[in-house]
Coordinates of C-alpha atoms in Angstrom, one line a residue:
M980 CA 11.0 12.4 54.2
K981 CA 10.9 14.1 50.8
R982 CA 14.2 12.4 49.9
L983 CA 12.7 9.1 50.9
L984 CA 9.5 9.8 48.9
S985 CA 11.6 10.6 46.0
V986 CA 13.7 7.4 46.1
I987 CA 10.4 5.3 46.3
L988 CA 8.9 7.1 43.4
L989 CA 12.1 6.6 41.2
A990 CA 12.3 2.8 42.3
V991 CA 8.5 2.5 41.2
V992 CA 9.2 4.3 37.8
S993 CA 12.4 2.1 37.2
L994 CA 10.6 -1.0 38.1
S995 CA 7.7 -0.2 35.5
H996 CA 10.2 0.5 32.8
A997 CA 12.0 -2.6 33.6
Q998 CA 8.8 -4.8 33.2
S999 CA 8.8 -6.9 30.2
V1000 CA 6.3 -6.8 27.5
K1001 CA 5.4 -10.4 27.0
V1002 CA 4.3 -11.6 23.7
T1003 CA 3.5 -15.2 22.4
V1004 CA 4.2 -16.3 18.9
S1005 CA 1.9 -19.1 18.2
M1006 CA 0.8 -20.8 14.7
D1007 CA -2.8 -20.8 16.2
N1008 CA -2.7 -17.0 15.4
A1009 CA -1.5 -17.4 11.6
I1010 CA -3.2 -15.6 9.0
L1011 CA -4.6 -18.1 6.5
T1012 CA -6.1 -15.6 4.0
N1013 CA -5.0 -16.9 0.5
G1014 CA -4.0 -20.2 2.0
G1015 CA -1.6 -18.4 4.4
H1016 CA 0.4 -17.2 1.5
W1017 CA 1.5 -13.5 1.7
E1018 CA 1.5 -11.9 -1.5
G1019 CA 3.6 -8.9 -0.8
W1020 CA 3.9 -5.2 -0.5
G1021 CA 3.3 -2.3 -2.9
T1022 CA 2.5 0.9 -4.0
S1023 CA 0.4 2.7 -6.6
L1024 CA 2.4 4.2 -9.5
C1025 CA 0.0 6.6 -10.9
W1026 CA 0.8 10.2 -9.9
W1027 CA 4.6 9.8 -8.9
A1028 CA 5.4 7.8 -11.8
N1029 CA 3.5 10.0 -14.1
R1030 CA 5.5 13.0 -12.8
L1031 CA 9.1 11.6 -12.8
G1032 CA 9.0 8.9 -15.6
Y1033 CA 10.3 11.3 -18.2
N1034 CA 13.6 11.4 -16.3
E1035 CA 15.8 8.2 -16.9
T1036 CA 17.9 8.8 -13.7
L1037 CA 15.0 9.2 -11.5
T1038 CA 13.2 6.3 -13.1
K1039 CA 16.4 4.1 -12.5
K1040 CA 16.9 5.2 -8.9
S1041 CA 13.1 4.9 -8.0
S1042 CA 13.1 1.3 -9.1
L1043 CA 16.1 0.2 -7.0
L1044 CA 15.0 2.2 -4.0
F1045 CA 11.4 1.0 -3.9
F1046 CA 11.3 -2.4 -5.9
D1047 CA 14.8 -4.0 -5.5
S1048 CA 14.9 -6.3 -2.6
K1049 CA 18.8 -6.0 -1.8
Q1050 CA 19.2 -2.2 -2.3
G1051 CA 15.7 -0.9 -1.3
L1052 CA 12.3 -1.8 -0.1
G1053 CA 11.7 -4.8 -2.2
L1054 CA 8.1 -3.9 -2.8
N1055 CA 6.8 -6.5 -5.6
I1056 CA 3.2 -5.1 -6.1
M1057 CA 3.0 -2.3 -8.6
R1058 CA -0.6 -0.7 -9.0
Y1059 CA -0.7 0.9 -12.6
N1060 CA -3.3 3.6 -13.0
L1061 CA -5.1 3.4 -16.3
G1062 CA -6.1 7.1 -16.7
G1063 CA -9.3 8.0 -18.3
G1064 CA -8.1 11.1 -19.8
D1065 CA -9.7 14.4 -19.3
D1066 CA -11.4 16.8 -22.0
P1067 CA -8.2 18.5 -23.4
T1068 CA -10.0 21.8 -23.0
H1069 CA -10.0 21.3 -19.2
N1070 CA -7.4 22.8 -16.9
H1071 CA -8.6 22.2 -13.4
I1072 CA -6.1 19.9 -11.8
T1073 CA -3.7 22.0 -10.2
R1074 CA -1.2 19.2 -8.9
T1075 CA 1.8 18.5 -11.1
D1076 CA 1.7 14.9 -10.9
S1077 CA -2.1 13.7 -10.9
D1078 CA -3.2 14.7 -14.3
V1079 CA -2.8 11.1 -15.8
P1080 CA -3.4 10.8 -19.5
G1081 CA -6.0 8.5 -20.9
W1082 CA -5.0 6.0 -23.9
M1083 CA -8.0 6.9 -25.8
Y1084 CA -8.9 10.1 -27.6
L1085 CA -11.3 11.5 -29.9
E1086 CA -10.2 12.3 -33.5
P1087 CA -10.9 16.1 -33.8
N1088 CA -12.5 15.9 -37.5
T1089 CA -14.4 12.8 -37.3
G1090 CA -15.2 12.0 -33.4
E1091 CA -13.7 8.6 -33.8
R1092 CA -12.3 6.9 -30.8
L1093 CA -8.6 5.9 -31.3
Y1094 CA -6.0 4.6 -29.2
D1095 CA -2.8 6.6 -28.3
Y1096 CA -0.3 3.8 -27.0
S1097 CA 2.4 6.4 -26.3
A1098 CA 0.1 8.7 -24.2
D1099 CA 1.2 7.4 -20.9
T1100 CA 5.0 6.7 -21.7
R1101 CA 6.0 8.2 -18.3
Q1102 CA 4.2 5.9 -15.9
L1103 CA 4.9 2.9 -18.2
N1104 CA 8.7 3.7 -18.0
V1105 CA 8.5 3.4 -14.4
L1106 CA 6.1 0.2 -14.5
R1107 CA 8.8 -1.1 -16.9
A1108 CA 11.9 -0.6 -14.4
A1109 CA 9.8 -1.5 -11.3
A1110 CA 8.9 -4.8 -12.7
K1111 CA 12.6 -5.4 -13.7
A1112 CA 13.6 -4.7 -10.1
A1113 CA 11.0 -6.7 -8.4
G1114 CA 12.1 -9.6 -10.8
K1115 CA 10.1 -12.9 -10.6
E1116 CA 8.1 -11.6 -7.6
A1117 CA 6.7 -8.7 -9.6
Y1118 CA 3.0 -8.3 -9.4
I1119 CA 1.2 -6.0 -11.7
E1120 CA -2.5 -4.5 -10.9
L1121 CA -4.2 -2.4 -13.3
F1122 CA -6.6 0.0 -11.7
S1123 CA -9.1 2.7 -12.9
N1124 CA -10.3 6.2 -11.3
S1125 CA -12.6 7.2 -14.2
P1126 CA -13.6 6.3 -17.8
P1127 CA -12.3 8.6 -20.7
Y1128 CA -14.3 12.0 -20.3
F1129 CA -16.2 11.2 -23.4
M1130 CA -17.8 8.1 -21.6
T1131 CA -19.0 10.2 -18.7
V1132 CA -22.1 12.1 -17.8
S1133 CA -20.4 15.3 -17.0
G1134 CA -17.9 15.2 -19.8
C1135 CA -15.2 15.3 -17.1
S1136 CA -13.0 12.6 -15.8
S1137 CA -12.9 14.2 -12.5
G1138 CA -16.4 13.5 -11.8
N1139 CA -20.1 14.5 -11.9
F1140 CA -21.3 18.0 -11.3
K1141 CA -23.6 16.2 -8.4
S1142 CA -20.8 14.1 -7.0
D1143 CA -23.0 11.6 -5.4
E1144 CA -24.5 10.6 -8.7
N1145 CA -23.2 8.1 -11.4
N1146 CA -20.7 9.6 -13.8
I1147 CA -20.5 6.7 -16.3
H1148 CA -23.0 7.5 -19.1
E1149 CA -25.6 4.6 -19.1
D1150 CA -24.7 3.7 -22.8
E1151 CA -21.0 3.5 -22.0
Y1152 CA -20.5 0.7 -19.4
G1153 CA -19.6 -1.9 -22.1
N1154 CA -17.3 0.7 -23.8
F1155 CA -15.5 1.3 -20.6
A1156 CA -15.1 -2.4 -20.1
E1157 CA -13.7 -2.8 -23.5
Y1158 CA -11.2 0.0 -22.7
I1159 CA -10.0 -1.7 -19.5
A1160 CA -9.6 -5.3 -21.1
H1161 CA -7.9 -3.8 -24.3
V1162 CA -5.2 -1.9 -22.5
T1163 CA -4.7 -4.7 -20.1
S1164 CA -4.1 -7.0 -23.1
Y1165 CA -1.9 -4.5 -24.7
I1166 CA 0.3 -4.0 -21.5
T1167 CA 0.4 -7.9 -21.2
N1168 CA 1.0 -8.8 -24.8
N1169 CA 2.5 -6.3 -26.5
L1170 CA 4.8 -4.8 -23.8
G1171 CA 5.5 -8.1 -22.1
L1172 CA 4.5 -6.9 -18.7
K1173 CA 2.0 -9.4 -17.2
V1174 CA -1.0 -7.8 -15.6
K1175 CA -2.2 -9.9 -12.9
S1176 CA -5.4 -8.3 -11.6
V1177 CA -7.7 -5.5 -12.7
S1178 CA -9.8 -3.2 -10.4
P1179 CA -12.2 -1.2 -12.5
M1180 CA -13.4 1.3 -10.0
N1181 CA -11.9 3.2 -7.2
E1182 CA -13.9 4.4 -4.0
P1183 CA -16.9 4.7 -6.2
N1184 CA -19.7 4.8 -3.6
T1185 CA -18.7 8.3 -2.2
N1186 CA -19.1 12.0 -3.0
F1187 CA -15.4 12.5 -3.2
W1188 CA -15.5 13.1 -7.0
P1189 CA -17.0 16.4 -8.2
A1190 CA -16.5 17.6 -11.8
M1191 CA -13.7 20.2 -12.1
N1192 CA -12.0 18.5 -9.4
Y1193 CA -8.7 20.3 -8.7
K1194 CA -6.9 17.1 -7.5
Q1195 CA -7.6 13.9 -9.6
E1196 CA -9.8 11.8 -11.6
G1197 CA -12.6 10.0 -10.0
C1198 CA -16.1 8.8 -10.7
H1199 CA -19.1 7.9 -8.5
I1200 CA -20.7 4.5 -9.4
D1201 CA -23.9 3.6 -7.3
A1202 CA -23.7 0.4 -5.2
G1203 CA -25.9 -2.6 -6.4
E1204 CA -27.0 -2.5 -10.1
S1205 CA -24.4 -0.1 -11.6
Q1206 CA -21.4 -1.6 -9.9
S1207 CA -22.6 -5.1 -10.8
K1208 CA -23.0 -4.0 -14.4
L1209 CA -19.5 -2.7 -14.7
L1210 CA -18.1 -5.9 -12.9
V1211 CA -19.9 -8.3 -15.2
L1212 CA -19.0 -6.4 -18.4
T1213 CA -15.4 -6.1 -17.4
K1214 CA -15.2 -9.7 -16.7
Q1215 CA -16.7 -10.8 -20.2
A1216 CA -14.5 -8.2 -21.9
L1217 CA -11.3 -9.9 -20.2
L1218 CA -12.4 -13.2 -21.3
R1219 CA -12.9 -11.8 -25.0
Y1220 CA -9.2 -11.0 -25.0
G1221 CA -8.3 -14.2 -23.6
L1222 CA -7.4 -13.1 -20.3
D1223 CA -8.8 -15.8 -18.4
D1224 CA -6.4 -15.8 -15.5
V1225 CA -6.6 -12.0 -14.9
I1226 CA -8.2 -11.6 -11.3
L1227 CA -11.0 -9.1 -11.0
T1228 CA -11.4 -7.3 -7.9
T1229 CA -14.2 -5.5 -6.1
S1230 CA -14.6 -1.7 -5.8
D1231 CA -11.5 -0.7 -3.8
E1232 CA -13.8 1.1 -1.5
T1233 CA -12.5 3.7 1.0
N1234 CA -13.3 1.8 4.1
P1235 CA -14.3 -1.7 5.1
G1236 CA -17.9 -0.8 6.2
L1237 CA -18.9 0.6 2.7
Q1238 CA -17.1 -2.3 1.0
I1239 CA -19.3 -4.7 3.0
E1240 CA -22.3 -2.8 2.0
E1241 CA -21.3 -2.9 -1.7
I1242 CA -20.5 -6.6 -1.8
R1243 CA -23.7 -7.4 -0.1
L1244 CA -25.6 -5.4 -2.8
L1245 CA -24.0 -7.0 -5.7
T1246 CA -26.0 -9.3 -8.1
P1247 CA -25.2 -13.0 -8.0
E1248 CA -23.7 -12.8 -11.5
A1249 CA -21.2 -9.9 -10.3
R1250 CA -20.5 -11.9 -7.1
A1251 CA -19.3 -14.9 -9.3
S1252 CA -17.3 -12.6 -11.4
I1253 CA -14.9 -11.2 -8.6
N1254 CA -11.8 -13.3 -7.6
R1255 CA -10.6 -10.9 -4.7
I1256 CA -11.9 -8.4 -2.3
S1257 CA -9.8 -5.1 -2.2
V1258 CA -10.4 -2.5 0.2
H1259 CA -8.9 0.6 1.5
T1260 CA -8.3 1.4 5.2
Y1261 CA -8.8 5.4 5.5
G1262 CA -11.4 4.4 7.6
T1263 CA -11.4 1.3 9.8
N1264 CA -15.1 0.8 10.7
S1265 CA -16.1 -2.7 10.4
I1266 CA -12.6 -3.8 9.4
R1267 CA -12.8 -7.2 11.5
E1268 CA -16.3 -7.9 10.0
M1269 CA -14.6 -7.3 6.5
G1270 CA -12.0 -9.9 7.2
Q1271 CA -14.7 -12.2 8.5
L1272 CA -16.8 -11.8 5.3
A1273 CA -13.7 -12.7 3.2
K1274 CA -13.2 -15.9 5.2
D1275 CA -17.0 -16.8 5.0
E1276 CA -16.9 -16.1 1.3
K1277 CA -13.7 -18.1 1.1
I1278 CA -12.2 -15.4 -1.2
N1279 CA -8.7 -13.6 -1.1
L1280 CA -8.5 -10.1 0.3
W1281 CA -6.1 -7.1 0.0
M1282 CA -5.7 -4.0 1.8
S1283 CA -5.0 -2.2 -1.5
E1284 CA -4.5 1.6 -0.6
V1285 CA -3.7 3.7 2.3
D1286 CA -1.4 6.3 3.6
G1287 CA -1.8 9.5 5.8
N1288 CA 0.1 12.3 7.8
G1289 CA -0.3 10.7 11.2
T1290 CA 2.3 10.6 13.8
A1291 CA 3.1 8.4 16.7
G1292 CA 5.6 8.0 19.5
Q1293 CA 6.6 10.4 22.4
N1294 CA 8.8 13.2 21.3
A1295 CA 9.8 11.1 18.6
G1296 CA 10.8 13.9 16.1
E1297 CA 11.6 12.5 12.6
M1298 CA 10.6 9.0 13.7
A1299 CA 7.2 10.2 14.3
A1300 CA 5.7 9.5 10.9
G1301 CA 7.4 6.2 10.5
L1302 CA 6.2 5.1 13.9
W1303 CA 2.6 6.0 12.7
L1304 CA 3.2 4.0 9.5
A1305 CA 4.3 1.0 11.3
D1306 CA 1.3 1.1 13.8
K1307 CA -1.0 1.3 10.8
I1308 CA 0.7 -1.8 9.0
I1309 CA 0.3 -3.9 12.3
S1310 CA -3.2 -2.7 13.2
D1311 CA -4.5 -3.4 9.6
I1312 CA -3.1 -6.7 9.3
Q1313 CA -4.0 -7.7 12.7
A1314 CA -7.6 -6.7 12.2
L1315 CA -8.3 -7.3 8.5
E1316 CA -5.9 -10.3 7.9
P1317 CA -5.2 -9.6 4.2
S1318 CA -2.7 -11.3 2.1
A1319 CA -1.0 -7.9 0.7
W1320 CA -0.6 -4.4 2.1
V1321 CA -0.3 -1.5 -0.4
L1322 CA 0.9 2.0 0.3
W1323 CA -0.9 4.7 -1.7
Q1324 CA 2.3 6.5 -3.0
V1325 CA 5.8 6.1 -2.0
I1326 CA 6.5 9.4 -3.5
D1327 CA 4.0 12.3 -2.8
T1328 CA 6.0 15.5 -3.1
H1329 CA 8.4 16.8 -5.7
I1330 CA 11.0 19.7 -6.1
S1331 CA 11.4 21.4 -9.3
E1332 CA 12.5 25.0 -10.3
E1333 CA 10.4 24.7 -13.5
G1334 CA 7.4 22.9 -12.1
Y1335 CA 5.2 21.0 -14.7
K1336 CA 2.7 22.4 -17.2
G1337 CA 2.8 25.8 -15.4
R1338 CA 1.9 24.4 -12.2
R1339 CA 4.3 24.4 -8.8
D1340 CA 5.5 21.3 -7.0
G1341 CA 4.7 21.1 -3.4
G1342 CA 8.2 19.7 -2.1
P1343 CA 10.3 19.7 0.1
L1344 CA 8.8 17.4 2.9
R1345 CA 8.5 18.7 6.2
T1346 CA 9.8 15.6 8.2
S1347 CA 9.4 16.7 11.7
G1348 CA 5.6 16.1 11.6
G1349 CA 3.5 13.9 9.5
Y1350 CA 3.4 13.7 5.7
W1351 CA 2.1 11.4 2.8
G1352 CA 4.5 9.2 1.1
T1353 CA 7.9 8.1 2.0
A1354 CA 10.3 10.1 -0.1
C1355 CA 10.6 13.3 -2.3
A1356 CA 11.9 13.5 -5.9
N1357 CA 14.2 16.4 -6.6
H1358 CA 14.1 17.0 -10.2
D1359 CA 16.6 19.6 -10.3
T1360 CA 19.4 17.3 -8.9
D1361 CA 17.9 13.9 -10.0
E1362 CA 17.9 12.8 -6.5
I1363 CA 15.3 11.0 -4.5
L1364 CA 15.3 12.2 -0.8
L1365 CA 14.5 9.5 1.5
T1366 CA 13.1 9.7 5.1
Q1367 CA 12.9 7.7 8.5
K1368 CA 9.3 6.7 7.3
Y1369 CA 10.9 5.0 4.2
Y1370 CA 13.4 3.1 6.4
V1371 CA 10.6 2.1 8.9
F1372 CA 8.6 0.6 5.9
G1373 CA 11.6 -1.4 5.0
Q1374 CA 11.7 -2.9 8.3
F1375 CA 8.6 -4.9 7.3
T1376 CA 9.1 -5.1 3.5
R1377 CA 12.6 -6.2 3.2
H1378 CA 12.1 -9.2 5.8
I1379 CA 8.5 -10.2 5.5
R1380 CA 8.7 -11.6 1.8
P1381 CA 6.0 -13.1 -0.5
G1382 CA 5.2 -16.6 0.2
S1383 CA 5.6 -16.1 4.0
T1384 CA 2.7 -16.8 6.6
L1385 CA 1.9 -14.0 8.7
I1386 CA 1.3 -14.4 12.4
K1387 CA -0.7 -12.0 14.7
C1388 CA 0.9 -11.1 18.0
P1389 CA -1.3 -9.4 20.5
T1390 CA 0.2 -7.1 22.9
E1391 CA -1.2 -5.3 26.0
R1392 CA -3.1 -2.1 24.9
N1393 CA -0.8 0.4 26.7
S1394 CA 2.5 -1.5 26.6
G1395 CA 3.9 1.1 23.8
C1396 CA 4.9 -1.8 21.7
R1397 CA 3.2 -3.9 18.7
V1398 CA 4.7 -6.9 17.0
L1399 CA 4.0 -8.5 13.7
A1400 CA 5.5 -12.1 13.0
A1401 CA 6.2 -14.0 9.8
L1402 CA 7.3 -17.6 9.2
D1403 CA 9.1 -18.0 5.9
K1404 CA 8.7 -22.1 5.5
K1405 CA 11.2 -22.2 2.5
K1406 CA 14.0 -20.2 4.2
K1407 CA 12.8 -21.8 7.6
S1408 CA 13.3 -18.5 9.2
L1409 CA 11.1 -16.5 11.8
T1410 CA 10.8 -12.7 11.7
L1411 CA 9.5 -10.3 14.2
V1412 CA 8.9 -6.7 13.7
C1413 CA 8.6 -4.7 16.9
T1414 CA 7.7 -1.1 17.6
N1415 CA 8.4 0.7 20.7
T1416 CA 6.6 4.3 20.8
T1417 CA 7.7 5.4 24.1
E1418 CA 10.5 7.5 25.3
Q1419 CA 11.8 4.6 27.3
E1420 CA 13.8 1.4 26.5
K1421 CA 11.4 -1.6 26.5
S1422 CA 12.3 -5.1 27.2
I1423 CA 10.3 -7.6 25.3
E1424 CA 9.9 -11.3 26.1
F1425 CA 8.7 -13.8 23.5
S1426 CA 7.2 -17.1 24.0
V1427 CA 8.1 -19.3 21.0
D1428 CA 6.9 -22.7 21.9
D1429 CA 5.8 -23.5 18.6
F1430 CA 9.3 -23.1 17.2
K1431 CA 12.8 -24.5 17.6
I1432 CA 15.1 -21.4 17.2
K1433 CA 18.5 -22.2 15.6
G1434 CA 21.7 -20.2 15.6
P1435 CA 22.1 -16.5 16.1
V1436 CA 19.5 -13.8 15.8
R1437 CA 19.8 -11.0 13.3
Q1438 CA 18.6 -7.4 14.5
I1439 CA 17.9 -4.6 12.2
R1440 CA 16.8 -1.4 13.6
T1441 CA 15.6 2.0 12.4
S1442 CA 15.4 4.8 15.2
G1443 CA 16.5 8.4 15.9
Q1444 CA 16.9 11.4 13.5
F1445 CA 17.6 11.0 9.9
A1446 CA 20.8 12.8 10.0
D1447 CA 22.4 10.9 13.1
G1448 CA 19.9 8.2 13.7
E1449 CA 19.9 4.6 12.5
Q1450 CA 18.7 3.4 9.2
W1451 CA 18.4 -0.5 8.9
V1452 CA 21.4 -0.9 11.2
E1453 CA 22.1 -4.5 11.7
T1454 CA 23.9 -6.5 14.6
E1455 CA 24.0 -10.0 15.4
L1456 CA 22.6 -11.3 18.8
S1457 CA 23.5 -14.3 20.7
K1458 CA 20.6 -16.9 20.5
T1459 CA 18.5 -17.1 23.5
D1460 CA 18.2 -20.8 24.7
G1461 CA 14.9 -22.4 25.3
S1462 CA 11.4 -21.5 24.2
Q1463 CA 12.0 -17.7 25.6
L1464 CA 13.5 -15.0 23.5
N1465 CA 14.4 -11.7 25.4
F1466 CA 15.3 -8.5 23.6
T1467 CA 15.6 -4.7 24.3
L1468 CA 13.8 -2.2 22.1
K1469 CA 15.1 1.5 22.0
P1470 CA 13.1 4.3 22.4
N1471 CA 10.8 5.5 19.4
S1472 CA 12.2 2.6 17.4
V1473 CA 11.2 -0.2 14.8
T1474 CA 13.1 -3.3 15.2
T1475 CA 13.4 -6.3 13.2
F1476 CA 14.5 -9.8 14.6
V1477 CA 15.4 -12.6 11.9
M1478 CA 16.1 -16.0 13.1
K1479 CA 16.4 -19.7 11.7
C1480 CA 13.9 -21.9 13.0
K1481 CA 11.9 -25.0 12.7
V1482 CA 8.1 -25.5 13.4
K1483 CA 7.7 -28.1 16.2

């Protein structure tokens, strides 16, 4: 009797594993933000570029690994951080990478405000190399975390002593806007690196930014009048410099709920000044409402920053961080419907015997769990150490390219699978990125009635552990006839399917 019961249970388990996950790919679910034109994938440069940009070898390697579409991830959006620059007598930042220099300083004898165009050479070195690697698809955004320290209330570019109070001095809004526009103009016209958009503040309506912060620059700016004032003055400054085509974004708030509140509190003049909403998804409260607001306002929308040390999968080992990232990408895009998705930093840790400015680096990465970033820079060996999280990111970035139209593909909540689709009309191709966060193989069945599939299907997969697993392993599959496509997903894997198609 026990043996019979075991056989029955085994049969039930096997049947449940064999059941296909059914997914419909329909143009009815196309994301139409920015006219259905995907603008791309990206990363902020700031800290990691500031840390490694002194090293020509690391700069070159990073440009190819992260921004070249043939050799690396093919990221095309690079967010350049315009540093405020802190009081030179301060020494409170303890990270080796986040002490980003400003472009303006006070002349010691006269107190005159002067520009130093060589102050941020390291980050600019990486920006040049990244833009070259990305080629015609390169999109440069300039963003600010804080004004220079001498434009702040506290005299510190890390924030106010009361972290929930404004830290831009009341008399300095115009000067700060001028600073942003001046540097934007210099990078565009003097360095030949076209800045396409500007974000003058970062997560401003929070209490994240205390003076003497050990970590980074930051600046609280109240919602409503204060944020409106900065946006209007920045727009006016950009126009004075002839930068009429530069897009001005909203406040890059930490979560959609806060961003919605801040947009609603902007003055009519400030709302007329912005050309795009940018939001982070460290929190996801009101994320669908944020997407709907962008639709109602008929304005473009980016997910402009996020990362984390989360994990996903079942006994996934070194795939766990990558599976979390894949789930985050798909869930953000399905709910928010942005036209771009930007990782905070592709490199978040460094290895160096000497450290930097007397500070110690935090590497190496502990890849068996969750971690920020996708790679670690070894300054002693001039190497960039990659991870499965890096390769998972590439399952999206290498195959869903700018100009594509993304398509939401709902799956059953407990299926263990998630899917994101994209139609590239120029290449006449359909891309399906699929996750399996379970320990079992999964059969997945696609209904593609809107498309006529032509020729064989390319399968690209990342799975397993870094040393002996798969990284962008490609095989060619036979085409499945008709309007159904059937594939098998390995346990704890991310698989991309690319096929030629026509829209019916």
